[in-house]
Structures are given as C-alpha cells and as structure tokens.
PDB file of C-alpha atoms in Angstrom:
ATOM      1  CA  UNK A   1      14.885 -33.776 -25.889  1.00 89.00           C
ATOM      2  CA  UNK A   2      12.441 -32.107 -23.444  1.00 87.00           C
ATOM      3  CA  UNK A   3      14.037 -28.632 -23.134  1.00 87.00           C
ATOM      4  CA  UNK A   4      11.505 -27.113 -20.338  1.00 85.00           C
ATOM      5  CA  UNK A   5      11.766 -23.528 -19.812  1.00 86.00           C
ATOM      6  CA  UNK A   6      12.130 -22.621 -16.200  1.00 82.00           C
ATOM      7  CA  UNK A   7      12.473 -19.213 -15.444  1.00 86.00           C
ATOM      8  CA  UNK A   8      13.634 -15.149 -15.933  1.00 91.00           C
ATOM      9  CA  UNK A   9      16.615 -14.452 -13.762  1.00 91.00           C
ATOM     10  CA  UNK A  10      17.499 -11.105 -12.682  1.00 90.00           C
ATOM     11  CA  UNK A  11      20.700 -10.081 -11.903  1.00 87.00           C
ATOM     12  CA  UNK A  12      20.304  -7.638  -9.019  1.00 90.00           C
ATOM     13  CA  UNK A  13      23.108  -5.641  -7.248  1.00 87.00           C
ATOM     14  CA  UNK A  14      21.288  -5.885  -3.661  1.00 92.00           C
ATOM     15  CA  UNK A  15      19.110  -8.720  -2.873  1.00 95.00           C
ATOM     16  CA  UNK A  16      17.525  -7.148  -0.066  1.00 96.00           C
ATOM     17  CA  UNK A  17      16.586  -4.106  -2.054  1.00 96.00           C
ATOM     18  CA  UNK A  18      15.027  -6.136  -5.175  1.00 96.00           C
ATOM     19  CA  UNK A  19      12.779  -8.240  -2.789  1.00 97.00           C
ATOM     20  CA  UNK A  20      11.526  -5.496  -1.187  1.00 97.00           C
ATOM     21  CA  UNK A  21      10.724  -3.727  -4.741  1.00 97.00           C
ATOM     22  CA  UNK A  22       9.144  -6.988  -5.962  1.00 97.00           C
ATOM     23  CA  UNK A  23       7.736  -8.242  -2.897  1.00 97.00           C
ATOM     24  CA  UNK A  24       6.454  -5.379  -0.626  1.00 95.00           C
ATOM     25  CA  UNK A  25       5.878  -2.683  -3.719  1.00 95.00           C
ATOM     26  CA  UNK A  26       4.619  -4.631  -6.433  1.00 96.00           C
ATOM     27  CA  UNK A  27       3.454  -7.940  -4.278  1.00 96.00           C
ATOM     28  CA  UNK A  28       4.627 -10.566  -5.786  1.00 97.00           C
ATOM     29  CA  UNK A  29       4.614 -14.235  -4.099  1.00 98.00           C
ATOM     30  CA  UNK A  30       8.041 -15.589  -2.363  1.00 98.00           C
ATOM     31  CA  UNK A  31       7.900 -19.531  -4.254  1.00 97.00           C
ATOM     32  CA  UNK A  32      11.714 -20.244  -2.665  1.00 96.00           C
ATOM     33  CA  UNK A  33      14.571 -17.836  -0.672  1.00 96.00           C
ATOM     34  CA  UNK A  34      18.298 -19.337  -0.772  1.00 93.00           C
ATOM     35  CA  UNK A  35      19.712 -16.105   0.457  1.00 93.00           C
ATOM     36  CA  UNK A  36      20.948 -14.795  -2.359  1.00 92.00           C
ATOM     37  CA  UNK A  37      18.492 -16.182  -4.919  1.00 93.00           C
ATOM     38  CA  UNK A  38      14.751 -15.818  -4.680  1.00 96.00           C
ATOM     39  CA  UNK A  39      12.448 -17.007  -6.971  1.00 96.00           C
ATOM     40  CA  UNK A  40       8.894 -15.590  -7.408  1.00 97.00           C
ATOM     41  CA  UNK A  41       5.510 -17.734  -7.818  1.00 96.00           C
ATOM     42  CA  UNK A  42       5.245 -15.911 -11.144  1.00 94.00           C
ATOM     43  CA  UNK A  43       8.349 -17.382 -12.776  1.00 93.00           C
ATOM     44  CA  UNK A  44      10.664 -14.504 -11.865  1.00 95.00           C
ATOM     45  CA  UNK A  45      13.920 -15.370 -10.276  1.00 95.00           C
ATOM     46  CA  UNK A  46      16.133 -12.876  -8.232  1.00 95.00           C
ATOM     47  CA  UNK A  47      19.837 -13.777  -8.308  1.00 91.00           C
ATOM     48  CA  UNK A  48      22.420 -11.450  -6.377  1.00 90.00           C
ATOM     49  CA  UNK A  49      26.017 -12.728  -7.791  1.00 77.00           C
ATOM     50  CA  UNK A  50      28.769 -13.166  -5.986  1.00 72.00           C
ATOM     51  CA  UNK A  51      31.930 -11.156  -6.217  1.00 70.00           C
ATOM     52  CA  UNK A  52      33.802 -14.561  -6.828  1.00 68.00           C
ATOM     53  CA  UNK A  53      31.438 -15.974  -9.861  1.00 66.00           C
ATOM     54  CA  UNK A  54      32.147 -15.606 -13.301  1.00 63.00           C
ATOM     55  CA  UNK A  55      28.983 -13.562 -14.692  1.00 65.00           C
ATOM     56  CA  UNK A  56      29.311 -10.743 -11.831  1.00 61.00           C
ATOM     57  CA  UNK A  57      31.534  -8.515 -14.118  1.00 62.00           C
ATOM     58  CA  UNK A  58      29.184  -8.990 -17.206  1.00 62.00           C
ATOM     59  CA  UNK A  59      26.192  -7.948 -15.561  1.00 59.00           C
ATOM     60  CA  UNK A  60      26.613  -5.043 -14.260  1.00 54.00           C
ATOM     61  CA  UNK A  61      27.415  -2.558 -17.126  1.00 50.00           C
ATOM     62  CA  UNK A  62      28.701   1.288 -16.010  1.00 51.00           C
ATOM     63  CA  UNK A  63      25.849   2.535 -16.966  1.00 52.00           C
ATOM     64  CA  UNK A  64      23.700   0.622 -15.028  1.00 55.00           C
ATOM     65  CA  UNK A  65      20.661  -0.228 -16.876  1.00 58.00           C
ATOM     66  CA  UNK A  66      19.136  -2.608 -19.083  1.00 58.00           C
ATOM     67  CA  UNK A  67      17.131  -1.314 -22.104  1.00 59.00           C
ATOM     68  CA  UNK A  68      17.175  -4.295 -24.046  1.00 67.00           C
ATOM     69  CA  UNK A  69      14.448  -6.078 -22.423  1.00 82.00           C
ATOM     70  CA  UNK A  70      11.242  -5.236 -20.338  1.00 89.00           C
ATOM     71  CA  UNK A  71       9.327  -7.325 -17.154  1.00 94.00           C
ATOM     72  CA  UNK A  72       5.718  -6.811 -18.095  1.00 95.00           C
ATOM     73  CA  UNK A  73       2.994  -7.183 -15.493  1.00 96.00           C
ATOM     74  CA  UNK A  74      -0.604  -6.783 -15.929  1.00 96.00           C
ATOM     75  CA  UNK A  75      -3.424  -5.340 -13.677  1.00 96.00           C
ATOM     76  CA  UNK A  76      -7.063  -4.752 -13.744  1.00 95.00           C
ATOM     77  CA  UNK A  77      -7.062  -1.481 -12.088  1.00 95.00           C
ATOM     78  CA  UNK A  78      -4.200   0.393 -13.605  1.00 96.00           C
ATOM     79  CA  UNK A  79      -4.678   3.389 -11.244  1.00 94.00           C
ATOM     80  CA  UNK A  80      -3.733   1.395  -8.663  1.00 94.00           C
ATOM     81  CA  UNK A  81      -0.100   1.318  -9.695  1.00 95.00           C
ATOM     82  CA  UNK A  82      -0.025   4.597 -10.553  1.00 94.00           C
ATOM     83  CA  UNK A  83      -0.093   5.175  -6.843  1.00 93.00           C
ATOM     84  CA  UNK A  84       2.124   2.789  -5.833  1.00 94.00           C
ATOM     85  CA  UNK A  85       4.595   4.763  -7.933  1.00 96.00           C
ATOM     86  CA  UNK A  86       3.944   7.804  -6.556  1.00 95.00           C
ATOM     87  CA  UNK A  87       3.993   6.566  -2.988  1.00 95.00           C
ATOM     88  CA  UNK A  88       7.467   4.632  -3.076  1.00 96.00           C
ATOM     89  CA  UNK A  89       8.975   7.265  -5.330  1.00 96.00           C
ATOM     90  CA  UNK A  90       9.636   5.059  -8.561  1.00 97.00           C
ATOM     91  CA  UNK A  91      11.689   6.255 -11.882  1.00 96.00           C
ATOM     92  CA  UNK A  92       9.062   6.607 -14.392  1.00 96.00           C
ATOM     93  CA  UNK A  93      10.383   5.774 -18.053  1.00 95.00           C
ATOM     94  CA  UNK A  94       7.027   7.063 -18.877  1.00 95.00           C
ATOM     95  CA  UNK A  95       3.571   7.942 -17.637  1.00 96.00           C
ATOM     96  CA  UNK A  96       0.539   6.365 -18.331  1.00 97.00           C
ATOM     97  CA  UNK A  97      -0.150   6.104 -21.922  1.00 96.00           C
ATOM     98  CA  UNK A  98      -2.486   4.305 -24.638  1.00 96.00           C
ATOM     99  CA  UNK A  99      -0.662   1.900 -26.790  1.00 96.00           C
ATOM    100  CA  UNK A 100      -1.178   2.043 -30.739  1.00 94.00           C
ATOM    101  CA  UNK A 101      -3.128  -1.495 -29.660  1.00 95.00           C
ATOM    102  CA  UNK A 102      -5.564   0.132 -26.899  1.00 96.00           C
ATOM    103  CA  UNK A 103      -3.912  -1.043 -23.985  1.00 97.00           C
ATOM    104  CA  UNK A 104      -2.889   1.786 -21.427  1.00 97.00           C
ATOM    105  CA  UNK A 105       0.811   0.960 -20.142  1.00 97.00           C
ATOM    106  CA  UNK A 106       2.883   2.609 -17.518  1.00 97.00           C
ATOM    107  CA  UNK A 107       6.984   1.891 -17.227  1.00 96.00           C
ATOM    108  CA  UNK A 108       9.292   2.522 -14.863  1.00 96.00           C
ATOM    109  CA  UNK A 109      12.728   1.050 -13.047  1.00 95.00           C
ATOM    110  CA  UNK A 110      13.439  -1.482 -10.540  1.00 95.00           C
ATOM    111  CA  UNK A 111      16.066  -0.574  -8.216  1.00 93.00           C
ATOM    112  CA  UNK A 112      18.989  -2.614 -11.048  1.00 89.00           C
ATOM    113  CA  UNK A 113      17.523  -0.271 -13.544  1.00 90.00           C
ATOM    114  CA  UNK A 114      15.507  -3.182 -15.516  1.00 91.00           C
ATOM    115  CA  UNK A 115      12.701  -1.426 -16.898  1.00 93.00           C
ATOM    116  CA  UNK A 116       9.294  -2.681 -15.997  1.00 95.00           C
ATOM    117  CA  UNK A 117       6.111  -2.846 -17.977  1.00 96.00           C
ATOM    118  CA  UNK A 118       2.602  -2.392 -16.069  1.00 97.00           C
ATOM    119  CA  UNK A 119      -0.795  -2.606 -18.388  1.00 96.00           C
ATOM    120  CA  UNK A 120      -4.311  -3.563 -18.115  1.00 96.00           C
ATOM    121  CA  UNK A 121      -5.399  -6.696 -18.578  1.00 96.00           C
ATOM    122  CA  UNK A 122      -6.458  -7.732 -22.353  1.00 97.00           C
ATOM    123  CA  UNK A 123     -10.262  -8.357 -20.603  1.00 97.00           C
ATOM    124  CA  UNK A 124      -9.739  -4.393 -18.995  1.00 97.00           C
ATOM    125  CA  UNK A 125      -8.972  -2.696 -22.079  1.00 96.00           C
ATOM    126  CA  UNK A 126     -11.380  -4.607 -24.907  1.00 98.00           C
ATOM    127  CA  UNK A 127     -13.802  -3.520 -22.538  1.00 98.00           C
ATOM    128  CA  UNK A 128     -12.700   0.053 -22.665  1.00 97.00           C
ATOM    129  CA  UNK A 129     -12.752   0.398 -26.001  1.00 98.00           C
ATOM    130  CA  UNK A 130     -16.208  -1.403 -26.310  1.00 97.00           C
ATOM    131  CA  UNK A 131     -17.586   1.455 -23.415  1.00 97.00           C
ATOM    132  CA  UNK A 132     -16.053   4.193 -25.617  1.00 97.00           C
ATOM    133  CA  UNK A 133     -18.154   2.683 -28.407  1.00 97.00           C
ATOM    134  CA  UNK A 134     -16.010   0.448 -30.956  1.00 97.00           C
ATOM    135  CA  UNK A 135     -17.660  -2.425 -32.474  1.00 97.00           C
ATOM    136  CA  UNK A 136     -16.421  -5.672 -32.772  1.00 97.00           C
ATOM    137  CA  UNK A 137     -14.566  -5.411 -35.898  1.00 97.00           C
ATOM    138  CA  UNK A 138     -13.092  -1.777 -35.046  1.00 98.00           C
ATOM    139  CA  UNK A 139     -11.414  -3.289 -31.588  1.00 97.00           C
ATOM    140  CA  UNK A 140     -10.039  -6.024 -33.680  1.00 97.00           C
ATOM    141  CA  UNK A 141      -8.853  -4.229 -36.417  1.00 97.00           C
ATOM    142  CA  UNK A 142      -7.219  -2.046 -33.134  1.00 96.00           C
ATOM    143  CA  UNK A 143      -5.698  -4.878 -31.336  1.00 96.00           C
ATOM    144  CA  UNK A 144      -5.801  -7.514 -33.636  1.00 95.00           C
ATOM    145  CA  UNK A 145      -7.228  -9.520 -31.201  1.00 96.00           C
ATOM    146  CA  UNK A 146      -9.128 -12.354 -32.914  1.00 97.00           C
ATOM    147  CA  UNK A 147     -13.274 -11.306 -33.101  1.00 97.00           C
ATOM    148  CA  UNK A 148     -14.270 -14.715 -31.937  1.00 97.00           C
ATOM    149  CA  UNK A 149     -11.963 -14.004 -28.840  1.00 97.00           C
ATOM    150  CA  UNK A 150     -13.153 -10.688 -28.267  1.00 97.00           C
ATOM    151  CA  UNK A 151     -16.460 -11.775 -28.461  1.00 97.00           C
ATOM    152  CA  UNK A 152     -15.955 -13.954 -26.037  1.00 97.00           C
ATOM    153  CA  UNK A 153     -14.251 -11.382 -23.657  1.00 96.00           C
ATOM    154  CA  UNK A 154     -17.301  -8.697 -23.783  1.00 97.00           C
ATOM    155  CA  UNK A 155     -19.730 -11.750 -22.132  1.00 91.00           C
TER     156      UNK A 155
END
C-alpha cells in the first residue's frame, strides 16, 4: 500500500472570510480554488461544507472553536506578525512569549476559531540564544536540538 498523505482540511463557516484571513493577512499561496474548497501551496486546504453534506453538523460545535489542534507557521521576523495582528484586529490566545525550548511563539484565531501557531524559525531562535551567549551544549540541552545540527545552523 502507498498511503500518501495529502493535506490539512479546514472546515470553515465562510469561505470568503477564511481566504481572505489566509490569503491577504497571513499570505499564503492560492495552489487550486473550486469555489468552495481552496487549497493552499503549503498543504492547507479550505473546505466550506454544504448545508446538504453529511459532516456539516459535526463540524461546527456551539461553541465554536477548536482547541484540540493548532496550524503552526513559522517566520524569520516574528515582529512582523505581531503587526499584522494588531492591524487586522486578530483574537490573541496569547502574546508573544518564549517557549520552555527558546523559540518565541505568538497564537491567535482564524475567523472558525482554529487556533493558530506563529514562531521563529529554528535558524532565528538558535541564533538568539547563541547572541545572548549560550554555548553549544547549553542551546542543546535547551532545545534538544542535536549539537551537530546546531552547529551547523550558527555557520
């Protein structure tokens, strides 16, 4: 068997809304538009159900929101999201903050309520911790990123 995986689907309540937040906010690449199903050059698929189709009633829970899974992103200039946020008004789950790993994160909501991940890149933040003067050995035993790879990253 050669099981292939293909994508992440989200199931959004307004199509029109979602590919504005993940096109024209956060900039992410059109690969194919059916209408009500867009998928995104970065594996991310957009699916607006039907009324008529089966799954509409599952997922869309009265609460509306999702806290059982997270869309992560990553960016070399965190600040740069920051005021994107600001700008289009986003729900913050939190502010930026330093992991327990070294990596600073940001979360907040897409307009479905999925909550979405934004951090620097593993290249940004090793080299952030090397500037505020960890060796080697201390930013692995941080991030438990391999030394040889982290090595290889501060070139």
């Amino acid at each position: 068997m050669d099981l292939k995986f293909h994508s992440t689907v989200l199931f959004v309540k307004d199509i029109e809304v979602s590919k504005n937040f993940y096109c024209n906010i956060l900039m992410q690449v059109i690969d194919a538009d059916f209408g009500n199903v867009i998928t995104l050059k970065n594996g991310l698929s957009l699916w607006q159900i039907s009324k008529k189709h089966r799954l509409e009633k599952d997922f869309h829970p009265k609460n509306n929101s999702n806290r059982s899974m997270e869309i992560c992103f990553e960016i070399e200039h965190i600040d740069q999201i920051i005021e994107l946020i600001q700008l289009n008004k986003i729900p913050l789950h939190h502010d930026l903050t330093e992991e327990s790993w070294g990596q600073r994160t940001i979360r907040f909501y897409d307009p479905d309520q999925n909550l979405v991940e934004v951090g620097e890149t593993l290249e940004v933040f090793i080299h952030r911790l090397k500037n505020q003067g960890l060796t080697v050995h201390e930013i692995n035993k941080k991030t438990g990123v391999p030394v040889e790879q982290i090595k290889n990253l501060l070139k």
